[in-house]
Amino acid sequence: MTNKVQVVVIGGGATGTGILRDLALRGIDCLLVEQNDLATGTSGRFHGLLHSGARYVVKDLHSAVECIQENKIIKEIAPDCVEDTGGMFIATKNDDLSYVDKWLEGCQRAGINTQEVSPREILREEPALTPDIVKAYLVPDAAVDGFTLAAANALAAVKLGAQVKTYTKVIGFKKEKNKICGVYLKDKYTGQEDLVSCDYVINASGAWAGQIAALAGQVINITPDKGVLVIFNHRITNRVLNHLRPPGDGDIFVPHGSVTVFGTTSKMTDNPEDNEASREEVLALLDEGTHLIPELKDIRLIRAFAGVRPLYQPDGGEVGREATRDFSIIDHQALTGLEGMISVVGGKLTTYRLMAKAAVDKVAPFLGNDKPCITHKERIYAPVPKNTGKDAHYLCQCERVTKKMLDQAVQNKERFSLSDVRRLTRLGMGPCQGTFCTFRAGAYYHETRGLSPEAANKLLKDHIEERWKGSKAILWGQQAQEAQLTRGIYLGLLNLERLDSDSHEI
Amino acid sequence: MSNEKERNLDYCLKCSTCHTQCPVVKSHLPFPGPKQMGPELERLRLARGNKETLEIDEALNYCTNCKRCDLACPHGVKPSFYNLKNKGKLQNKFLIRFRDWILAHNVWWSKMAGRVPALANLALRLSLTKRAMGMVGIADRDFPIYRKHPIKISKAVRDKKALYYAGCYASYNEPQIIQAAVNILESCGYQVELAPVACCGTPMVSNGLWDETARLAGKNTDIFLKYIEQGYKIVTTCPSCGLALKEEYEQIIPGEKSKILKANVWELFELLEEEDNLPFEPAEKLADKAYYHVPCHLKAQGIGIPAANLLKDLAVDELVVDDNYCCGISGTYGFKKEKYPIAMDIGKPLFDDIKKSRATLVISDCGTCKLQIVHGTGIEVKHPAEILARYLKKAQ
Ligand SMILES: Cc1cc2nc3c(=O)[nH]c(=O)nc-3n(C[C@H](O)[C@H](O)[C@H](O)COP(=O)(O)OP(=O)(O)OC[C@H]3O[C@@H](n4cnc5c(N)ncnc54)[C@H](O)[C@@H]3O)c2cc1C
Ligand code: SF4
Ligand code: SF4
């Protein structure tokens, strides 16, 4: 790696990777650093909804307008990452119908197309819905895959010469006078520290933005806000399902590939790494969800998790759901006189491209670059295309992940975990939650990548532990049985607890 | 999504028990097996709005609908349900569709052939007919022989009423089974009537004609319900017909009607198990040693093998009962050219086992199992009703 770049981007979520691509497209020499793998922060722990904006039209019209504009653009440029399922808003007989009028008016003002359908027709198409529907509208919502989106943005940037360093943590800044001129990095695997000189830093570390700013002696008022999500084993509805009422807990179902992601909640937290869901939180969510899907509690849950929203309040204003979902670009020079750094905070995944554009528009002039943003004009591509054909050399049968996909997922990677592979391929994301693919994938990499048995064992052990983490809050019914089977295989048959793996590096 | 039946894909733990019990997996490696074709891929089909099929679904043509996967699953999943349902969505090549359509509508051909059996039997043996069948993909093998036989039924009115549903095979190919079943029922004190119902739909649904089967099943169910209301018990002797009424109709036309039907269908010997006094008496044994091949669809009814004890007591000295093997024919499957070698390979362990047992008689309830076993071993096969009717008390 060269130890000098024009811009260092901190954070490998949707925002950071979007910024990296925008910089690269404008010909700016840039490096992205991410403490874990790409999309392991909030961009990998979110609902997966490419908002049409309809959710925000009553409270936050400005956000809604941004959403619908970006919604159209992302569908165009990132078809690999988006599934254009369409969305619906449903009001039941227990809901306040005066809200429906306000909502319709808001959609019209924001320029969001709505189409009313009769309760009978929507029930015919979506038989899982409650029969208590009184109003139903279709909107242009879609599902978006945050893992693929971040990877596709990064790939596009790398092809233009940008660099990406994952598992590399920012631990400090080098300042000269009152200007940032370098970033201190630490390799998470080797512990080795390094300095990269730069002209500018863009802090896109989401819920961690306050921590990063603090390293530079800055104060940003980020209120991390935790949201819990659960995943059901199959698609419950074919469209994104929204409850047509003022935004609250447990009112969105997103069909995502083979599963349904349902949530969410909103609760202040002081730790951006607070990403475990509790059993109580899950049960409360399910209670809410039965208003829309009466049989919800009979449908198999395969996982529960949480993500942390990077909400930003300039002067310590509203928190939680009342807080704005707008994004802000914080110019530290204007605030405190510190040169060479901006922070991009707040916002939503749907508007990541707009945030990136605003950030790069701000930074480019300092670098003497006046090229316009063209990120809305060019397509981006998933690094690992989905398997849609007949290739039956599966290693993961639930999600039809092939050997070829496993090869593609680790191309050009010196080190990787099975979780990294999972994010690009969906390996282990089905109902068995890695029970049958983990040992196969470990063995496959042992064979094809020449991993030592200890290194392959470590892949296996880490992955099983990671999958287990997401099951803990939902261990009843079928998933409890599945967990027993997993235990039988890994603890009984393979003696996982005593696998020789810990003392070795990959 | 999502009704109860479809949701049972949620019960799958991926344990692969069903996979180990699928006879097609053993004989035809490219077949992905029940776990994959059923609950696993169904999630991905749902992900496509449950409208398009997946490319891999072509393999569904190889499922024989033997239901061994359903029985094997320790978690209550019924993989064969997904197979049947999705087979109906496949767009096969025209010739295959044409061939499958012919085989699916065997009842029509049978009706015609049944009118002039001698001519039909002759035609089926002509080499010209065989060549023509070969061209549309029908295997060169012996077809069942068509027979006509007037059935004698008593007109006496009795309290106990049975509506006997014989099914296509007995009706057109072995009417003596019908007479035997009627005699047994009458000896047990039943007023018997023959069901005015032709095909149950099994050949259609296994050939991918889901919608047509649904219409037929609806029509048939209405007829059966009329009799049930009048106190009739529905009695079957064909395992596949029985299973269709007991289970498949409920999957194809879910609802109250199919539930009522299900509760009122009896396999002949299942019904006899409830009788206090059985109308049989000892007579000369039919064979020293016989081999009872339990058909897959009898096994799938979950009623055990109700005829076995009677057969042991009355008809044979030594009875080998085996339900481990699928004979491979699976209705019309073994009549298809490309499946014929698989059907024979699936049946081979059964043929070997029968030969090894040195039994001189094979007993089986299923007409097409019989065709396959005769084809594979050359040994005579009889329906248990046909055998047990010989032991009815003469006094009655
Ligand atoms: C429960 C929930 C549901 C949501 N649902 C939706 C939705 O449906 N649609 C939508 O549009 N938005 C949704 N959002 C919002 C959206 O997910 C976030 O706004 C978006 O993902 C933020 O992306 P980001 O790149 O800014 O942050 P992140 O994705 O969090 O990226 C920041 C990265 O910075 C890295 N980092 C932190 N510290 C360091 C360091 N010291 N060195 C190096 N790297 C560091 C982190 O590891 C992290 O990967 C949801 C949010 C939550 C919490
Ligand atoms: S019905 Fe029989 S052939 Fe078909 S998948 Fe099940 S076990 Fe295999
Ligand atoms: S369908 Fe049943 S037997 Fe087959 S893998 Fe699933 S749980 Fe196991």
Short mmCIF file of C-alpha atoms in Angstrom, two decimals, chain A residues 83 126-129 232-238 257-259 295 298-300 302 388-390 392 394 397-400 426 429-432 436 440 478-479 481-482 485, chain B residues 1-4 6-16 19 30 32 35-36 39-51 54-59 74-75:
data_model
loop_
_atom_site.label_atom_id
_atom_site.label_comp_id
_atom_site.label_asym_id
_atom_site.label_seq_id
_atom_site.Cartn_x
_atom_site.Cartn_y
_atom_site.Cartn_z
CA GLU A 83 -35.38 -6.65 -5.50
CA GLU A 126 -51.42 -11.80 -0.22
CA PRO A 127 -53.40 -14.45 1.63
CA ALA A 128 -51.34 -14.16 4.82
CA LEU A 129 -52.73 -10.69 5.56
CA PHE A 232 -38.78 -15.53 9.42
CA ASN A 233 -37.98 -18.70 7.54
CA HIS A 234 -39.94 -17.87 4.42
CA ARG A 235 -41.65 -15.13 2.53
CA ILE A 236 -44.86 -14.18 4.22
CA THR A 237 -45.93 -11.56 1.70
CA ASN A 238 -44.53 -10.86 -1.73
CA GLY A 257 -34.74 -13.18 -0.91
CA SER A 258 -36.10 -16.33 0.66
CA VAL A 259 -36.88 -14.81 4.07
CA GLU A 295 -50.74 -16.35 12.05
CA ASP A 298 -46.87 -19.96 13.96
CA ILE A 299 -44.29 -19.02 11.37
CA ARG A 300 -40.79 -20.21 12.06
CA ILE A 302 -34.70 -18.23 12.33
CA THR A 388 -30.07 -19.02 -10.74
CA GLY A 389 -29.25 -21.90 -13.01
CA LYS A 390 -29.01 -25.62 -12.67
CA ALA A 392 -26.16 -28.25 -8.35
CA TYR A 394 -24.19 -26.74 -3.62
CA GLN A 397 -28.56 -26.06 0.07
CA CYS A 398 -30.93 -23.71 1.86
CA GLU A 399 -29.70 -20.76 -0.15
CA ARG A 400 -28.26 -22.66 -3.13
CA ARG A 426 -25.99 -15.92 1.81
CA MET A 429 -28.53 -17.68 6.11
CA GLY A 430 -31.30 -20.26 5.63
CA PRO A 431 -33.29 -22.21 8.18
CA CYS A 432 -30.48 -24.48 9.33
CA PHE A 436 -24.89 -28.20 7.24
CA ARG A 440 -18.62 -28.22 4.17
CA GLN A 478 -38.66 -25.39 15.29
CA GLN A 479 -35.55 -23.30 15.75
CA GLN A 481 -35.09 -28.27 17.52
CA GLU A 482 -32.70 -27.07 14.85
CA LEU A 485 -29.41 -30.79 15.81
CA MET B 1 -48.75 -17.99 1.34
CA SER B 2 -49.51 -19.02 3.78
CA ASN B 3 -51.91 -21.80 4.57
CA GLU B 4 -51.25 -24.58 7.01
CA GLU B 6 -47.63 -24.79 2.83
CA ARG B 7 -46.30 -23.61 6.11
CA ASN B 8 -45.19 -27.09 7.01
CA LEU B 9 -42.00 -26.35 5.11
CA ASP B 10 -41.12 -24.51 8.33
CA TYR B 11 -40.89 -27.85 10.13
CA CYS B 12 -37.95 -29.03 8.02
CA LEU B 13 -34.73 -29.26 10.02
CA LYS B 14 -32.66 -30.36 7.01
CA CYS B 15 -31.89 -33.63 8.73
CA SER B 16 -31.98 -35.45 5.35
CA HIS B 19 -33.38 -38.12 1.34
CA PRO B 30 -29.01 -36.51 -10.67
CA PRO B 32 -31.85 -33.83 -6.05
CA LYS B 35 -35.50 -32.47 0.93
CA GLN B 36 -34.17 -30.24 -1.80
CA PRO B 39 -39.15 -27.76 1.65
CA GLU B 40 -35.79 -26.38 0.59
CA LEU B 41 -36.62 -25.14 -2.86
CA GLU B 42 -40.13 -24.15 -1.89
CA ARG B 43 -38.70 -21.23 0.06
CA LEU B 44 -36.94 -20.07 -3.07
CA ARG B 45 -40.04 -20.58 -5.19
CA LEU B 46 -41.96 -18.43 -2.73
CA ALA B 47 -39.22 -15.87 -3.15
CA ARG B 48 -40.23 -15.66 -6.79
CA GLY B 49 -43.79 -14.95 -5.88
CA ASN B 50 -44.61 -18.66 -6.15
CA LYS B 51 -45.35 -18.14 -9.81
CA LEU B 54 -37.03 -22.85 -10.97
CA GLU B 55 -34.84 -24.29 -13.66
CA ILE B 56 -34.00 -27.20 -11.42
CA ASP B 57 -37.70 -28.09 -11.14
CA GLU B 58 -37.40 -30.17 -14.29
CA ALA B 59 -36.07 -32.84 -11.99
CA PRO B 74 -39.69 -37.18 11.68
CA HIS B 75 -40.98 -33.60 11.73
#
